[in-house]
Each structure stands twice: as structure tokens, then as C-alpha cells.
mmCIF file with all atom_site columns, C-alpha atoms and ligand atoms in Angstrom:
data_model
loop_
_atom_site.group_PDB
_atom_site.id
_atom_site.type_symbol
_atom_site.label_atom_id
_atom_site.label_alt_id
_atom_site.label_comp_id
_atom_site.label_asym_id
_atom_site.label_entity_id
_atom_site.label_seq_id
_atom_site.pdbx_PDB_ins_code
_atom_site.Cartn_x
_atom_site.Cartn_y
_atom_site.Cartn_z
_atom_site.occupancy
_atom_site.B_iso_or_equiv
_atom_site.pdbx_formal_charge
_atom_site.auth_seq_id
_atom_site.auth_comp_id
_atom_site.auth_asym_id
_atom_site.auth_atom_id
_atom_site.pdbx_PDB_model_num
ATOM   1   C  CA  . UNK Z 1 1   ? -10.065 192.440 -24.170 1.00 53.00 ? 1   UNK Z CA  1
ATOM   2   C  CA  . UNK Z 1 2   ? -11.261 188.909 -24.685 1.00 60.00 ? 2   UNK Z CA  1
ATOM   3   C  CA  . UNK Z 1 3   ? -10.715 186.742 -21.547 1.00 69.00 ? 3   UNK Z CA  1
ATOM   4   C  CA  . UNK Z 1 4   ? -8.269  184.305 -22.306 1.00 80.00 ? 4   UNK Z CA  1
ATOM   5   C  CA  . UNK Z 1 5   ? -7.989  180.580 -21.510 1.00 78.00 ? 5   UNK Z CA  1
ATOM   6   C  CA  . UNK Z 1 6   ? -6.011  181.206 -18.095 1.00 84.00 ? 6   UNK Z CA  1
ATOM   7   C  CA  . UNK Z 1 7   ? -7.946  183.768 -17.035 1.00 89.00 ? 7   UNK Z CA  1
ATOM   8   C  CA  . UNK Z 1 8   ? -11.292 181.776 -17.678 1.00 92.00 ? 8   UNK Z CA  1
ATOM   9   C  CA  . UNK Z 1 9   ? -9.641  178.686 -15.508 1.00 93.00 ? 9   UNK Z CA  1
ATOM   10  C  CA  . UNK Z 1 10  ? -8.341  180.799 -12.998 1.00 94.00 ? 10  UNK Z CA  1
ATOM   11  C  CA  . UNK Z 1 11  ? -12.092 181.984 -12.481 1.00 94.00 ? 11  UNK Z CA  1
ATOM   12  C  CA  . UNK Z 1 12  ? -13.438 178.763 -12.815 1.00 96.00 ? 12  UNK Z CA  1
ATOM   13  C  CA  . UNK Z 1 13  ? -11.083 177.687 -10.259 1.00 96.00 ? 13  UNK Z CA  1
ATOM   14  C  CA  . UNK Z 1 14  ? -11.780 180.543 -7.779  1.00 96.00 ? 14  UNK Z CA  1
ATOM   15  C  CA  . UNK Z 1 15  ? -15.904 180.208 -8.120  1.00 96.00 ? 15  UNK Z CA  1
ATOM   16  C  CA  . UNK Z 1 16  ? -15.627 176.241 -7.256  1.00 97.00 ? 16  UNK Z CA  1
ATOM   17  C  CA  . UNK Z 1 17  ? -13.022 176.788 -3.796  1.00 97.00 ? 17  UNK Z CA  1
ATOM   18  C  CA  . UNK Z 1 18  ? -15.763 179.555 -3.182  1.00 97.00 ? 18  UNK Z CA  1
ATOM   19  C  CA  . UNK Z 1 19  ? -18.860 177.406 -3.312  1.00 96.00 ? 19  UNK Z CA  1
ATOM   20  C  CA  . UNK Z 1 20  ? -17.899 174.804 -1.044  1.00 96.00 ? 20  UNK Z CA  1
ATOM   21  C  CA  . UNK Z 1 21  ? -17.107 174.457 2.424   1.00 94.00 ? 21  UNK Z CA  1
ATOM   22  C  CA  . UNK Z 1 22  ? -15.767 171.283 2.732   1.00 96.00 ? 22  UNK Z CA  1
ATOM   23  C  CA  . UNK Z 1 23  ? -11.930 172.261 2.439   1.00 97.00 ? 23  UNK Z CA  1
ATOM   24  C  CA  . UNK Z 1 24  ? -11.006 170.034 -0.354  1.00 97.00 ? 24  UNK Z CA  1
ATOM   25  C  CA  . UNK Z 1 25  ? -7.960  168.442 -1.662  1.00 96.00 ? 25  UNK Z CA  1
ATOM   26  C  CA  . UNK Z 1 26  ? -6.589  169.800 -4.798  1.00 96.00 ? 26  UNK Z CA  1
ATOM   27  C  CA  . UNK Z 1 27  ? -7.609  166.548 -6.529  1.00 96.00 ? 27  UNK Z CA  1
ATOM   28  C  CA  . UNK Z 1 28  ? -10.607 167.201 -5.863  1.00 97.00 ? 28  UNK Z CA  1
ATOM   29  C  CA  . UNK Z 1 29  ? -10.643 170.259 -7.348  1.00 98.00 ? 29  UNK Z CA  1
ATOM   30  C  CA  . UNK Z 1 30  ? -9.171  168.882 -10.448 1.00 98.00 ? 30  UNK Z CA  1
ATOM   31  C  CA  . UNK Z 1 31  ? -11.985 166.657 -10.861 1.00 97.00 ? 31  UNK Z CA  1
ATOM   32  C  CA  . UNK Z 1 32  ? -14.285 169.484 -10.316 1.00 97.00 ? 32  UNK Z CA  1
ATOM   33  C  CA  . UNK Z 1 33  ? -12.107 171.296 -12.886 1.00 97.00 ? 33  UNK Z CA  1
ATOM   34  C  CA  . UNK Z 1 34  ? -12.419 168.624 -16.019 1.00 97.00 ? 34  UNK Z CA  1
ATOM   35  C  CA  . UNK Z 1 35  ? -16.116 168.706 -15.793 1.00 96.00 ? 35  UNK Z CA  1
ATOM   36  C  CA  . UNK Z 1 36  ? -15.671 172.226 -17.569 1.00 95.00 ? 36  UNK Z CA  1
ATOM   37  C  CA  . UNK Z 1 37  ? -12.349 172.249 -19.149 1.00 95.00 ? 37  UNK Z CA  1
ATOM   38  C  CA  . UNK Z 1 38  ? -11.388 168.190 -20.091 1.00 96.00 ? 38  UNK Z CA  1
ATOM   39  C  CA  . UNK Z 1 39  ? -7.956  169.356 -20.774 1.00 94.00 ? 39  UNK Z CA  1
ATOM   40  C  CA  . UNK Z 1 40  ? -7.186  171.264 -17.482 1.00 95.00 ? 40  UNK Z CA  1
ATOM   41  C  CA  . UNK Z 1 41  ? -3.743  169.810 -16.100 1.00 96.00 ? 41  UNK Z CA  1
ATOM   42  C  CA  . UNK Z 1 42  ? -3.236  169.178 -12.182 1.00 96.00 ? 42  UNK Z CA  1
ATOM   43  C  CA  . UNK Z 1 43  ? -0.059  171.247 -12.496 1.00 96.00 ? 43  UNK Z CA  1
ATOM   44  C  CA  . UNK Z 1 44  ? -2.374  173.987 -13.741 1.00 95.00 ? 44  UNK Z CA  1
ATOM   45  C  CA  . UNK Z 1 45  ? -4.936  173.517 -10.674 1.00 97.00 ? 45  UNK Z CA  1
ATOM   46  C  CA  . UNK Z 1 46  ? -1.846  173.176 -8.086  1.00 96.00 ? 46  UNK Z CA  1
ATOM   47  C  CA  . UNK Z 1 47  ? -0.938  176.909 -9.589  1.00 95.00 ? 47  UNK Z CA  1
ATOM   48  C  CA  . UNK Z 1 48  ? -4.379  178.229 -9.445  1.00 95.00 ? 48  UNK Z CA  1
ATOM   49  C  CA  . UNK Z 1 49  ? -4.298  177.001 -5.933  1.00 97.00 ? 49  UNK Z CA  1
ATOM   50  C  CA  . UNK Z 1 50  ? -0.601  178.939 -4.965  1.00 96.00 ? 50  UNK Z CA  1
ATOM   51  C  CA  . UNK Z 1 51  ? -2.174  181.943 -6.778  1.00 95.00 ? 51  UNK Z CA  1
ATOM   52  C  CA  . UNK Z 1 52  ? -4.896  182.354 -4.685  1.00 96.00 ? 52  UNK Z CA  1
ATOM   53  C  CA  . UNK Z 1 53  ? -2.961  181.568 -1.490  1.00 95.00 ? 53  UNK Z CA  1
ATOM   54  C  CA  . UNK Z 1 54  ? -0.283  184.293 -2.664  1.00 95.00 ? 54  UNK Z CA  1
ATOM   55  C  CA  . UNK Z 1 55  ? -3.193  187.137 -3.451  1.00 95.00 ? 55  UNK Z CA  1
ATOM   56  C  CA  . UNK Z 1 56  ? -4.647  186.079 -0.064  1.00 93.00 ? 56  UNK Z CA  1
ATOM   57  C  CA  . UNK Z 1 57  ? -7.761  184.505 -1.257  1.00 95.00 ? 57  UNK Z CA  1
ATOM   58  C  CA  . UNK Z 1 58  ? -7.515  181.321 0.307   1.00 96.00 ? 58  UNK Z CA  1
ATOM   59  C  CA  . UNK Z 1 59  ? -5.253  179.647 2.583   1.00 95.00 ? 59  UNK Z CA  1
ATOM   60  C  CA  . UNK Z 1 60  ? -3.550  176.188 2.731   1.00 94.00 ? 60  UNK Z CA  1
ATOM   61  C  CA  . UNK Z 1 61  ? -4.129  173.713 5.521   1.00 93.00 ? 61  UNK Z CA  1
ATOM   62  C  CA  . UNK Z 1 62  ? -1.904  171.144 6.275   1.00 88.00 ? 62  UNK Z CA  1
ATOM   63  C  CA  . UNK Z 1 63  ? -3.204  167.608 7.309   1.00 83.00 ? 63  UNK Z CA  1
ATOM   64  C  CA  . UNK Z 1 64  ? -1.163  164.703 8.026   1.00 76.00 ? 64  UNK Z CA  1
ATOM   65  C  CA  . UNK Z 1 65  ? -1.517  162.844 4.651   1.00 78.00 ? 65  UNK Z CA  1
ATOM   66  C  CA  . UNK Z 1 66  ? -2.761  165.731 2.396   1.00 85.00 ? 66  UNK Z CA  1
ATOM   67  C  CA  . UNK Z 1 67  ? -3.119  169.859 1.995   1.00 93.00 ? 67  UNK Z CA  1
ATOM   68  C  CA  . UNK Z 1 68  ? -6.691  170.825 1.921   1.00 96.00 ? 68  UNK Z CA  1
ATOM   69  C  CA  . UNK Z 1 69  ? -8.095  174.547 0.933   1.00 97.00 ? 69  UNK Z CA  1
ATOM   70  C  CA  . UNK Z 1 70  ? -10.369 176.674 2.291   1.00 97.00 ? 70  UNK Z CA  1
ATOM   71  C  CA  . UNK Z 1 71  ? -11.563 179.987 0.305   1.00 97.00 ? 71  UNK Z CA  1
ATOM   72  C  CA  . UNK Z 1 72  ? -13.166 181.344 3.883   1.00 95.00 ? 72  UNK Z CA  1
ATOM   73  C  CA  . UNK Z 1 73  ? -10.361 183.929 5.078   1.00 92.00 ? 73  UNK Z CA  1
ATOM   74  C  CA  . UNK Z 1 74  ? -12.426 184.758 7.903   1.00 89.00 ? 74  UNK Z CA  1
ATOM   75  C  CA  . UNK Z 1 75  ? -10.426 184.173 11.420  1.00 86.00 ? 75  UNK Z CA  1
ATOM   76  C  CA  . UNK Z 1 76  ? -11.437 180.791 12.320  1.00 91.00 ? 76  UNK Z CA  1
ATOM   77  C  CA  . UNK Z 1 77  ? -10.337 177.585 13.741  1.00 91.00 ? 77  UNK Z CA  1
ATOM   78  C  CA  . UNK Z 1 78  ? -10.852 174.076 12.221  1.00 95.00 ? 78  UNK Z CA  1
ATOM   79  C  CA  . UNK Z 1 79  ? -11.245 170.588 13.511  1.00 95.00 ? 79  UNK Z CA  1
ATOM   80  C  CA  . UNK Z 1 80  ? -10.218 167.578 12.041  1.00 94.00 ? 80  UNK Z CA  1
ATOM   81  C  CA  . UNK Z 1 81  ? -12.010 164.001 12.162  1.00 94.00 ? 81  UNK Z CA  1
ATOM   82  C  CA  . UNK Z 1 82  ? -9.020  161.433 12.311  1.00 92.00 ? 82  UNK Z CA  1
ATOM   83  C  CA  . UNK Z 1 83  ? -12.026 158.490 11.508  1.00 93.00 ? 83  UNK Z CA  1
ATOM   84  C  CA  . UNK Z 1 84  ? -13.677 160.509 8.299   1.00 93.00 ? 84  UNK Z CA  1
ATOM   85  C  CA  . UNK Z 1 85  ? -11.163 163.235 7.538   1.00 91.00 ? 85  UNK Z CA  1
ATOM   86  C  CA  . UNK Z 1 86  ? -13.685 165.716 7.292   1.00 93.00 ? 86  UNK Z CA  1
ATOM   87  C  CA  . UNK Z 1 87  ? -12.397 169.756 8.440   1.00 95.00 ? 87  UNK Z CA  1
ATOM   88  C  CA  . UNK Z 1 88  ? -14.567 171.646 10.329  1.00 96.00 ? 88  UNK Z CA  1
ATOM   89  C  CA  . UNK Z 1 89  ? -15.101 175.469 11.174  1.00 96.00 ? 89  UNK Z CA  1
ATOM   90  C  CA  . UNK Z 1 90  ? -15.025 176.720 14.284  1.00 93.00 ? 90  UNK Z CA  1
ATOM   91  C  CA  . UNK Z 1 91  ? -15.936 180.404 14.049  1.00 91.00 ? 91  UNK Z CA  1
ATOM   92  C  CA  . UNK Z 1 92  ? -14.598 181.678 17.320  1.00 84.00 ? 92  UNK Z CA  1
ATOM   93  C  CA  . UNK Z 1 93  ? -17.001 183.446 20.092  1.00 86.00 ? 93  UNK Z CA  1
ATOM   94  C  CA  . UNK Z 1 94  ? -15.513 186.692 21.326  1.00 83.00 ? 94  UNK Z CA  1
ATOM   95  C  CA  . UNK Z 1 95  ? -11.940 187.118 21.643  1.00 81.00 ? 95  UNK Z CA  1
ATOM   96  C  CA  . UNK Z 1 96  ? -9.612  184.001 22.756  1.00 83.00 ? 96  UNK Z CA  1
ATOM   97  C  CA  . UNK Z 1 97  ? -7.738  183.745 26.051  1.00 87.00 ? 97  UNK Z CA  1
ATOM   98  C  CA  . UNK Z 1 98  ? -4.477  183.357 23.773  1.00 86.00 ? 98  UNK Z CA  1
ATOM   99  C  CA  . UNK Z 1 99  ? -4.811  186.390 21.725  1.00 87.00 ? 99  UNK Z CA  1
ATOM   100 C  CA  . UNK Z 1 100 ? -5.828  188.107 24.713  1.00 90.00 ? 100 UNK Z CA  1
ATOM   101 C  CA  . UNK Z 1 101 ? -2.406  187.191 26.365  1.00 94.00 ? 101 UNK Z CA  1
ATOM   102 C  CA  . UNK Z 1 102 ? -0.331  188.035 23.043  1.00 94.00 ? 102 UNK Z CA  1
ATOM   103 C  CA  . UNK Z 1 103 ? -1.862  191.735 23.064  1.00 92.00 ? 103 UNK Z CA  1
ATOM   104 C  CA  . UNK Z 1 104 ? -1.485  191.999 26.901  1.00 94.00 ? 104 UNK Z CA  1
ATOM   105 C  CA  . UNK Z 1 105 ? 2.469   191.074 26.204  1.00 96.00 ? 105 UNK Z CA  1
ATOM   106 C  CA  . UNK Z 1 106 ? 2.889   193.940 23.477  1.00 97.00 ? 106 UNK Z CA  1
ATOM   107 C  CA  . UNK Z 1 107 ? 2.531   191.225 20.488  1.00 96.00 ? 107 UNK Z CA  1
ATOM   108 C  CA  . UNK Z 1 108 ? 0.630   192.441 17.549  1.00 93.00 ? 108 UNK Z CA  1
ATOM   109 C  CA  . UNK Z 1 109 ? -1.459  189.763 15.589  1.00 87.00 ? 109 UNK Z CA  1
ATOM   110 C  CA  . UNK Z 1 110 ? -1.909  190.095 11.756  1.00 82.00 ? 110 UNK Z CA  1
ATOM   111 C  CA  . UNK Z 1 111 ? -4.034  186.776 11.715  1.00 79.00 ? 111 UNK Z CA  1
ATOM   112 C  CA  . UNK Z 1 112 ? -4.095  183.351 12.897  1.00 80.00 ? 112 UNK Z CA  1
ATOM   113 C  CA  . UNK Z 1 113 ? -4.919  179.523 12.232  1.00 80.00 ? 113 UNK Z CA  1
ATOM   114 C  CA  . UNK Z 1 114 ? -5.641  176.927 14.747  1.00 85.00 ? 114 UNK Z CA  1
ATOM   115 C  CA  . UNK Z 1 115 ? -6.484  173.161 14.099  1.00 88.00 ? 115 UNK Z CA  1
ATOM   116 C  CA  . UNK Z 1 116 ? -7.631  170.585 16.450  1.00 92.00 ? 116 UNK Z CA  1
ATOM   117 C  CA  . UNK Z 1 117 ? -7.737  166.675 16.043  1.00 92.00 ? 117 UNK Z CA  1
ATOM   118 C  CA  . UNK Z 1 118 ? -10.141 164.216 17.085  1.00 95.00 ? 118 UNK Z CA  1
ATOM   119 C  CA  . UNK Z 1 119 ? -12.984 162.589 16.570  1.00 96.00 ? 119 UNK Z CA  1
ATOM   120 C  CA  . UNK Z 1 120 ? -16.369 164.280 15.289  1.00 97.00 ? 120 UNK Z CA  1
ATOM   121 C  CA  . UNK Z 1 121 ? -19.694 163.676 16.830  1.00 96.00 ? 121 UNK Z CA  1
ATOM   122 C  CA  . UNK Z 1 122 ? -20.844 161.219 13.320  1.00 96.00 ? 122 UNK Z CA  1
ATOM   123 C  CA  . UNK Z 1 123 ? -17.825 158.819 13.629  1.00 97.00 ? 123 UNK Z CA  1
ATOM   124 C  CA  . UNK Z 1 124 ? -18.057 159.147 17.841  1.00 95.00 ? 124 UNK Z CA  1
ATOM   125 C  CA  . UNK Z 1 125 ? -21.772 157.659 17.373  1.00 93.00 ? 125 UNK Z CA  1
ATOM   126 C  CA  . UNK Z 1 126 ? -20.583 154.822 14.866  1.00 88.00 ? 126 UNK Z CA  1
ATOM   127 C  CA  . UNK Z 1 127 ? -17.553 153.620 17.386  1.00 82.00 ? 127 UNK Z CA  1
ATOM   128 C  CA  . UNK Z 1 128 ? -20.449 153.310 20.384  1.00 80.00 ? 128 UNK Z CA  1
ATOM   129 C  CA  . UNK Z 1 129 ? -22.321 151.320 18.171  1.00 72.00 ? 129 UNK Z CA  1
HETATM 130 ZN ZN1 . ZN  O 2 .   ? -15.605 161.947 11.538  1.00 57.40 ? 201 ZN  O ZN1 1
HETATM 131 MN MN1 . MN  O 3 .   ? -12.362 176.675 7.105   1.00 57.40 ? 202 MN  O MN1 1
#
């Protein structure tokens, strides 16, 4: 069976999340989008995007102006630049004092998403300066 328009976007969609780590808005995956298919709509890339999040291939992360994506499903943490906006990983060493307290309480955790706010070490720098 030929692959059909939807399918080829959806792909198309699913490759670009995959190849970058910078957690981008879903504009900028629409731009990313008409450099292959001029046509694509941002209703159509805003669906791609729910897809993936509902087959739990990505995940949604809410910022205070904008949602940003991340294809890494890996358990991780993120930090977020108020000065640049930029999200960063935090890949987690070991087990966390939190989790540890859930499990000693009985809890049972299926996954889990932490964000911290501040300033990163670039834009720290350019405020000393
Ligand atoms: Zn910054
Ligand atoms: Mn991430």
C-alpha cells in the first residue's frame, strides 16, 4: 500500500521532533514542516503533535507563554532560562529523594516530569557583564 499524504507528514513530522533537542514550539515545527510540504497547515502540525503525545511518543511541556515538545521520553527533568527561553535536560543521577519517599509511602510511580526556572549559566554571564 502506497503511503499516503498523512502518513508521509505524520513521518516527516515525527523524524524532525526526533532530531532536535531543543524542545521546540509547534511553530517552529511548522516552519520546519513547509520546507518539505509548502501546503502543510498548522492545524495539521498541532494534530501531528496530539498524536504523538496520545501514542506516547513525545510529551507536552508547558511554559508560561507557550507549549514546547520534546520527543526524548526518557525520565528526565528540564530547566528553563526565564532571560533566553531555552529548556534544558537534566538527566537525573541515581534515584531522587522524592521518588524515594513516594515508594517508601506505598505510592507506585508510572513516570514523572519536573521543571525548574531560572537563569542559565549563558544569560547569568551576560547580566555580570
Ligand atoms: Zn538563558
Ligand atoms: Mn527534554
Amino acid at each position: 500500500m502506497a503511503a499516503t499524504k498523512h502518513s508521509k507528514q505524520r513521518d516527516a513530522l515525527i523524524e524532525i521532533l526526533q532530531s532536535t533537542d531543543t524542545h521546540p514550539t509547534a511553530e517552529w515545527v511548522y516552519d520546519k514542516m513547509r520546507e518539505k510540504f509548502p501546503n502543510v497547515s498548522l492545524a495539521t502540525v498541532y494534530r501531528n503533535l496530539k498524536h504523538m503525545i496520545e501514542i506516547g511518543i513525545a510529551r507536552e511541556l508547558y511554559t508560561d507563554n507557550s507549549s514546547r515538545f520534546d520527543a526524548n521520553m526518557s525520565d528526565h527533568y528540564h530547566f528553563m532560562c526565564k532571560c533566553c527561553g531555552k529548556l534544558f535536560d537534566i538527566f537525573p543521577q541515581g534515584e531522587s529523594s522524592e521518588l524515594k519517599q513516594l515508594k517508601d509511602c506505598g505510592f507506585s510511580v508510572d513516570r514523572y516530569d519536573l521543571s525548574i526556572y531560572g537563569v542559565c549559566t549563558e544569560c547569568g554571564k551576560a547580566e555580570q557583564s
